[in-house]
Amino acid sequence: MAPVPMPSALSFELLGKCSVTKARAATLQLPHGPVPLPIFMPVATQASLKGLTPEQLEDAGCRLCLNNTYHLGLKPGQATLDAIGGAHKFQSWPHNILTDSGGFQMVSLLKLAQVTEEGVRFLSPHDGSPMLLTPEHSISLQNSIGSDIIMQLDDVITTTSPDLARMTEAMERSVRWLDRCIQAHKYPERQNLFCIIQGGLDLDLRRKCTAEMVARDTPGIAIGGLSGGEAKDAYCKVVDTCTGLLPEKKPRYVMGIGYPEDLVVSVALGADMFDCVWPTRTARFGNAITARGVLNLRNAVYSEDFGPIEEGCRCVCCRSQEDGGLGITRAYIYHVTAKETTGAHLLTMHNVQYQLNLMRLVREAIIEDRYPAFLKEFFGKLYDDKSKYPEWAVDALRGVGVDLLSD
Amino acid sequence: MSVNEQQPQLSDLPPEMLDFNILKATIPLAPRLGRLSLPGRKSILTPAFLGNTSRGAVPHISQDNFRKCTTLNGVYVALEDFIEKMPHKQPPVFQVEGEEPLRQFIALPKETLLVLGARRAPPVPSPAANTNSEVGLYTSVGFRSISSEYFAAAVRNLQPDIVVGLADIPFGQESIGTKRKDKMADRTETWMRDIIAKRKTLEKEERNFNIFAPILPIERDLQSWYLEHLVDDMAAKIHGVAIYDSFLLDGLPEELHHLPRLSFDTPATPQALLRQVNLGVDVFTVPFVTDATDAGIALDFTFPAPAKQDAESNVRQSLGVDMWRTEHALSVTSLTEGCTCYACTKHHRAYVQHLLSAKEMLGWVLIQLHNHAILDAFFAGIRNSIENGSFDNDFAAFEAYYEPALPEKTGQGPRVRGYQFKSEEGQGKVPKKNPKAYKPLMGETDRLKLQAIHGQQPNKKPEVADQIDDEALMGLVDLENMRPEEQLEALEVEDDKS
Ligand SMILES: [Zn+2]
Ligand SMILES: [Zn+2]
């Protein structure tokens, strides 16, 4: 039962495809301006990104960030969002916003949540009162938020669940809930509804779900239910399988992915959009993301390291004062982390910049059709020895024609 | 405006020499206007305030926002924020190479005046009592003592623009005996001589620093020897005075009147600040700004005060707006009408109220930017008023217009920061920071489960840890009954695993 094609509030311009892997580069035109694909989207959970002003986030190059519907629904609440005129106005963010459905939180809420055909019942973490989240309610909330990309409510269970019957039920229910979301969506001409492919790690279920979802012709497509602790090779198989069945001219979003090596591999497998709280959350604890891996700057070895957080980084912290930056050193981050909120702010700016810049380099490499070489260089920097390359990444990339271990 | 004739012109001064022009002064113990100038730094018109830093940054204001969103032309930095590694290791800040190591280390703009003192403003009482040769400090990891020699060497190394000389003041002690007061004066004098001697040893190419001499918070009689020696032996070598009790300004020898006066007599309110201006204080650190910010209070006062709407009314206006209050939840107005700060021009009350209640760090960032803008405008108003000769009237009108104290704090502060722990430890007990966030609506088991879901149980799998609700990590939910050190530990646990 495929309903009438829905209007779309985006355009997808494919700029280049890797001639070896499945990687693509594109420009996605959204209601609040164009964004480059592939893209990493920082997560401003409660309409704020870890202490950064919207201007600081903009300065780091961000043009599309996430808000969480679940959180905004609780605080400030739908009435406030309606009164103020949506999340853009609420947080003074002139660029694009993507919201999840609130369903993602269910993975963690599951023990206390009860999923029925109607929706998800759970206890409010704020006062313990019972709450119900239906597909209609989720869309209504996202309509109030006014995000440029909204997500369907899906029935998420952990991918590692051994219960195939439950997994099948969740997948099928997610399809039914998509139909209800499409029905409930009030502003398809200015908000893009993305479907979410479910099916756990069972590739047949994923194929079935992909066919059903694609038939509904949403402006974009997400692959969901991952990032729940499954093995990385199983994750890669799911992404690879799904992207293989997806139309070329639509953006593909893999939810909850953010480690640099996951990003570059997922792009090779044909995915375009990613989000994760990790890069910004981890900044608060002194973890700096660099091309050579994550450095915990709270380690005493950095207390006397007067170099930038990452040599060559163009973020405002790492650039020298002569270069218009701040000239912040690792030693200074060590000095303030976990003691002053400023430490978190500085490192958050660096980490956001790192992630966005990584995707910019990825995109350039795809457009210039040298992505396989980029991948080799990336892993070469990240690990000092090929023997340390993660097996799942080597296997996944071999599957799309890149042998990381060859010279 | 009368320019003090004794003051050399700026162009005649050797580099790094502080110049203080008194632009308007009538009698001693009266408000005065001045200009504090140092080659290469932005001039500061006084009365003025310095940004009060913690570990090198004004709390909540990252160095880029300091440049973009504040008008601060000077900061106060405490040495005790940088030397917790001593005596076992050389503190890292001393290993910075090149010009002006401290300025470099804290990424302070080149044009901002840098004032260094031993203790934070206000200082937390140190359990290490001062001795003849050492001063007790309180670093982020506990108390330390440093010698006057160490302090002088540190100053030489760090190259601040201005250093506040070491003072022997037993902070936190209610009453001080006469014998102890004698000692205070003797030690402070010795330590002043030490820093002056150190300054003499500077090589020609070394960057010079300017010395502010402490005026002790004790009766003039009891520090008369010290003050005499300041005048007779040291007057030419000091460039300002640091005031610890502004009511003792009348005891300040006349020979020191031309010097800028930096106050460490912590004002609790704008009125207290005006009182000090009225006594002739020039430069302030104003800890109540950050205190108000941490309490979620957006300062809301101007000087002179607005004309009273209703002359009959005895209702006084509040000095600040409690941004925690839910009545702001739908308000799209600025924090203070007409304020041109970043927070007020870009955001509105509803968002700030949300950020506080969601315990998002940005809430405190925005309020802090606003509060600094309010204080900046307040000082500009004070200078205007002195210039116009209307300060006395304006001061009286301000007192009549506003409530005498800042509003009581109602909401939760940000997670207590390092230096805030110890002020409570110093008193020997840890009061409850915040009321419990959870009412016992649920059974204990459910409650624990919910907490676990919200990340309050250390999670070993980083993949799963990614889903942890940030509120629990940064916020105060159910952490408030722990000792602060435990809070910090609890927070550390989470991320050391990923
Ligand atoms: Zn950087
Ligand atoms: Zn303002």
mmCIF file of C-alpha atoms in Angstrom, chain A residues 22-204:
data_model
loop_
_atom_site.group_PDB
_atom_site.id
_atom_site.type_symbol
_atom_site.label_atom_id
_atom_site.label_comp_id
_atom_site.label_asym_id
_atom_site.label_seq_id
_atom_site.Cartn_x
_atom_site.Cartn_y
_atom_site.Cartn_z
ATOM 1 C CA LYS A 22 30.176 3.411 -3.068
ATOM 2 C CA ALA A 23 31.064 6.881 -1.711
ATOM 3 C CA ARG A 24 29.165 9.873 -3.022
ATOM 4 C CA ALA A 25 29.532 13.639 -2.766
ATOM 5 C CA ALA A 26 26.511 15.860 -3.051
ATOM 6 C CA THR A 27 24.939 19.131 -2.068
ATOM 7 C CA LEU A 28 21.709 18.939 -0.163
ATOM 8 C CA GLN A 29 19.524 22.011 -0.486
ATOM 9 C CA LEU A 30 17.434 22.377 2.668
ATOM 10 C CA PRO A 31 14.940 25.038 3.768
ATOM 11 C CA HIS A 32 17.651 26.864 5.754
ATOM 12 C CA GLY A 33 20.371 26.688 3.134
ATOM 13 C CA PRO A 34 22.620 24.185 1.385
ATOM 14 C CA VAL A 35 24.689 21.602 3.222
ATOM 15 C CA PRO A 36 27.537 19.539 1.814
ATOM 16 C CA LEU A 37 27.269 15.733 1.800
ATOM 17 C CA PRO A 38 28.735 13.610 3.269
ATOM 18 C CA ILE A 39 28.091 15.443 6.491
ATOM 19 C CA PHE A 40 28.573 15.052 10.202
ATOM 20 C CA MET A 41 25.871 16.711 12.295
ATOM 21 C CA PRO A 42 26.749 17.828 15.837
ATOM 22 C CA VAL A 43 24.066 17.091 18.410
ATOM 23 C CA ALA A 44 22.587 20.047 20.276
ATOM 24 C CA THR A 45 20.407 17.796 22.402
ATOM 25 C CA GLN A 46 18.455 20.426 24.300
ATOM 26 C CA ALA A 47 18.688 23.210 21.704
ATOM 27 C CA SER A 48 22.231 24.000 22.782
ATOM 28 C CA LEU A 49 25.569 22.532 21.881
ATOM 29 C CA LYS A 50 27.519 22.026 25.065
ATOM 30 C CA GLY A 51 27.988 25.629 26.020
ATOM 31 C CA LEU A 52 28.715 26.985 22.550
ATOM 32 C CA THR A 53 26.782 29.950 21.270
ATOM 33 C CA PRO A 54 25.063 29.435 17.915
ATOM 34 C CA GLU A 55 27.659 31.833 16.528
ATOM 35 C CA GLN A 56 30.525 29.681 17.741
ATOM 36 C CA LEU A 57 28.900 26.635 16.176
ATOM 37 C CA GLU A 58 28.463 28.553 12.943
ATOM 38 C CA ASP A 59 32.098 29.665 13.070
ATOM 39 C CA ALA A 60 33.135 26.025 13.339
ATOM 40 C CA GLY A 61 31.423 25.546 9.969
ATOM 41 C CA CYS A 62 28.226 23.852 11.088
ATOM 42 C CA ARG A 63 25.150 24.397 8.921
ATOM 43 C CA LEU A 64 23.041 21.467 10.072
ATOM 44 C CA CYS A 65 22.772 20.302 13.660
ATOM 45 C CA LEU A 66 20.522 17.983 15.613
ATOM 46 C CA ASN A 67 17.997 18.659 18.320
ATOM 47 C CA ASN A 68 16.375 15.827 20.242
ATOM 48 C CA THR A 69 12.596 15.765 20.082
ATOM 49 C CA TYR A 70 12.348 13.765 23.264
ATOM 50 C CA HIS A 71 14.217 16.431 25.210
ATOM 51 C CA LEU A 72 12.554 19.438 23.606
ATOM 52 C CA GLY A 73 9.179 17.828 24.156
ATOM 53 C CA LEU A 74 9.882 17.714 27.866
ATOM 54 C CA LYS A 75 11.709 21.038 27.974
ATOM 55 C CA PRO A 76 10.722 23.662 26.916
ATOM 56 C CA GLY A 77 7.648 21.704 25.800
ATOM 57 C CA GLN A 78 5.397 21.950 22.779
ATOM 58 C CA ALA A 79 3.338 24.909 23.978
ATOM 59 C CA THR A 80 6.435 27.042 24.398
ATOM 60 C CA LEU A 81 7.799 26.006 21.013
ATOM 61 C CA ASP A 82 4.493 26.907 19.391
ATOM 62 C CA ALA A 83 4.323 30.232 21.176
ATOM 63 C CA ILE A 84 7.855 31.177 20.199
ATOM 64 C CA GLY A 85 7.610 29.888 16.670
ATOM 65 C CA GLY A 86 9.796 26.826 16.595
ATOM 66 C CA ALA A 87 13.308 25.757 17.502
ATOM 67 C CA HIS A 88 15.159 28.021 15.054
ATOM 68 C CA LYS A 89 13.763 31.091 16.736
ATOM 69 C CA PHE A 90 13.984 29.517 20.139
ATOM 70 C CA GLN A 91 17.748 28.995 19.923
ATOM 71 C CA SER A 92 18.496 31.761 17.388
ATOM 72 C CA TRP A 93 19.954 29.300 14.901
ATOM 73 C CA PRO A 94 19.657 30.542 11.315
ATOM 74 C CA HIS A 95 20.758 27.271 9.730
ATOM 75 C CA ASN A 96 19.264 23.807 9.420
ATOM 76 C CA ILE A 97 18.040 21.526 12.176
ATOM 77 C CA LEU A 98 17.332 17.804 12.109
ATOM 78 C CA THR A 99 15.263 16.242 14.845
ATOM 79 C CA ASP A 100 14.957 12.598 15.761
ATOM 80 C CA SER A 101 11.559 11.165 16.567
ATOM 81 C CA GLY A 102 12.139 10.601 20.225
ATOM 82 C CA GLY A 103 12.193 6.894 19.463
ATOM 83 C CA PHE A 104 15.951 6.602 19.685
ATOM 84 C CA GLN A 105 15.789 7.188 23.397
ATOM 85 C CA MET A 106 13.570 4.147 23.584
ATOM 86 C CA VAL A 107 16.527 1.831 23.121
ATOM 87 C CA SER A 108 17.580 2.925 26.544
ATOM 88 C CA LEU A 109 14.131 3.432 27.943
ATOM 89 C CA LEU A 110 13.019 0.004 26.866
ATOM 90 C CA LYS A 111 13.223 -1.605 30.256
ATOM 91 C CA LEU A 112 10.698 0.868 31.513
ATOM 92 C CA ALA A 113 8.849 1.403 28.278
ATOM 93 C CA GLN A 114 6.061 -0.601 26.838
ATOM 94 C CA VAL A 115 5.639 -0.648 23.073
ATOM 95 C CA THR A 116 2.168 -1.243 21.687
ATOM 96 C CA GLU A 117 0.684 -0.651 18.266
ATOM 97 C CA GLU A 118 -0.525 2.675 19.583
ATOM 98 C CA GLY A 119 2.889 3.971 20.594
ATOM 99 C CA VAL A 120 5.385 3.849 23.421
ATOM 100 C CA ARG A 121 4.443 4.232 27.049
ATOM 101 C CA PHE A 122 7.156 5.251 29.462
ATOM 102 C CA LEU A 123 7.733 7.053 32.712
ATOM 103 C CA SER A 124 8.842 10.637 32.592
ATOM 104 C CA PRO A 125 12.397 10.809 33.841
ATOM 105 C CA HIS A 126 11.567 14.156 35.377
ATOM 106 C CA ASP A 127 8.732 13.198 37.655
ATOM 107 C CA GLY A 128 7.991 9.552 36.980
ATOM 108 C CA SER A 129 4.582 10.277 35.492
ATOM 109 C CA PRO A 130 3.397 7.997 32.668
ATOM 110 C CA MET A 131 3.800 9.333 29.129
ATOM 111 C CA LEU A 132 2.756 8.088 25.722
ATOM 112 C CA LEU A 133 4.628 8.773 22.507
ATOM 113 C CA THR A 134 2.672 7.944 19.328
ATOM 114 C CA PRO A 135 3.765 8.479 15.716
ATOM 115 C CA GLU A 136 1.244 11.304 15.503
ATOM 116 C CA HIS A 137 2.524 12.910 18.672
ATOM 117 C CA SER A 138 6.140 12.657 17.544
ATOM 118 C CA ILE A 139 5.339 14.318 14.202
ATOM 119 C CA SER A 140 3.227 16.948 15.885
ATOM 120 C CA LEU A 141 6.129 17.771 18.190
ATOM 121 C CA GLN A 142 8.542 17.923 15.270
ATOM 122 C CA ASN A 143 6.096 20.137 13.375
ATOM 123 C CA SER A 144 6.154 22.480 16.355
ATOM 124 C CA ILE A 145 9.923 22.348 16.479
ATOM 125 C CA GLY A 146 9.965 23.258 12.796
ATOM 126 C CA SER A 147 13.100 21.264 12.023
ATOM 127 C CA ASP A 148 14.213 21.046 8.398
ATOM 128 C CA ILE A 149 14.491 17.282 8.572
ATOM 129 C CA ILE A 150 12.162 15.263 10.781
ATOM 130 C CA MET A 151 12.307 11.562 11.520
ATOM 131 C CA GLN A 152 9.518 9.050 11.645
ATOM 132 C CA LEU A 153 8.806 7.317 14.942
ATOM 133 C CA ASP A 154 10.158 3.811 14.672
ATOM 134 C CA ASP A 155 10.044 0.756 16.877
ATOM 135 C CA VAL A 156 13.637 0.393 17.934
ATOM 136 C CA ILE A 157 14.977 -2.631 19.697
ATOM 137 C CA THR A 158 18.615 -3.391 20.251
ATOM 138 C CA THR A 159 20.194 -4.991 17.196
ATOM 139 C CA THR A 160 21.740 -7.613 19.381
ATOM 140 C CA SER A 161 18.341 -8.954 20.406
ATOM 141 C CA PRO A 162 18.171 -12.671 19.610
ATOM 142 C CA ASP A 163 14.385 -12.578 19.304
ATOM 143 C CA LEU A 164 13.687 -12.737 15.546
ATOM 144 C CA ALA A 165 9.931 -12.615 16.012
ATOM 145 C CA ARG A 166 10.182 -9.408 18.016
ATOM 146 C CA MET A 167 12.637 -8.006 15.482
ATOM 147 C CA THR A 168 10.226 -8.746 12.638
ATOM 148 C CA GLU A 169 7.381 -7.199 14.553
ATOM 149 C CA ALA A 170 9.419 -4.067 15.195
ATOM 150 C CA MET A 171 10.371 -3.774 11.540
ATOM 151 C CA GLU A 172 6.811 -4.209 10.334
ATOM 152 C CA ARG A 173 5.484 -1.856 12.957
ATOM 153 C CA SER A 174 8.010 0.768 11.904
ATOM 154 C CA VAL A 175 6.577 0.590 8.375
ATOM 155 C CA ARG A 176 3.046 1.013 9.697
ATOM 156 C CA TRP A 177 4.160 3.881 11.890
ATOM 157 C CA LEU A 178 5.764 5.576 8.857
ATOM 158 C CA ASP A 179 2.363 5.600 7.183
ATOM 159 C CA ARG A 180 0.863 7.179 10.276
ATOM 160 C CA CYS A 181 3.700 9.736 10.351
ATOM 161 C CA ILE A 182 3.129 10.638 6.698
ATOM 162 C CA GLN A 183 -0.564 11.064 7.457
ATOM 163 C CA ALA A 184 0.122 13.219 10.483
ATOM 164 C CA HIS A 185 2.786 15.412 8.871
ATOM 165 C CA LYS A 186 1.362 18.906 8.530
ATOM 166 C CA TYR A 187 4.156 20.706 6.680
ATOM 167 C CA PRO A 188 5.720 18.428 4.057
ATOM 168 C CA GLU A 189 6.442 21.475 1.914
ATOM 169 C CA ARG A 190 8.842 22.887 4.507
ATOM 170 C CA GLN A 191 9.928 19.917 6.613
ATOM 171 C CA ASN A 192 11.451 16.786 5.148
ATOM 172 C CA LEU A 193 10.277 13.537 6.679
ATOM 173 C CA PHE A 194 12.833 10.736 6.596
ATOM 174 C CA CYS A 195 11.840 7.103 6.971
ATOM 175 C CA ILE A 196 13.984 4.781 9.084
ATOM 176 C CA ILE A 197 14.938 1.317 7.926
ATOM 177 C CA GLN A 198 14.801 -1.232 10.748
ATOM 178 C CA GLY A 199 15.386 -4.953 10.895
ATOM 179 C CA GLY A 200 18.253 -5.437 13.288
ATOM 180 C CA LEU A 201 21.206 -7.360 11.960
ATOM 181 C CA ASP A 202 19.049 -9.678 9.875
ATOM 182 C CA LEU A 203 19.840 -8.760 6.284
ATOM 183 C CA ASP A 204 16.652 -10.295 4.903
#
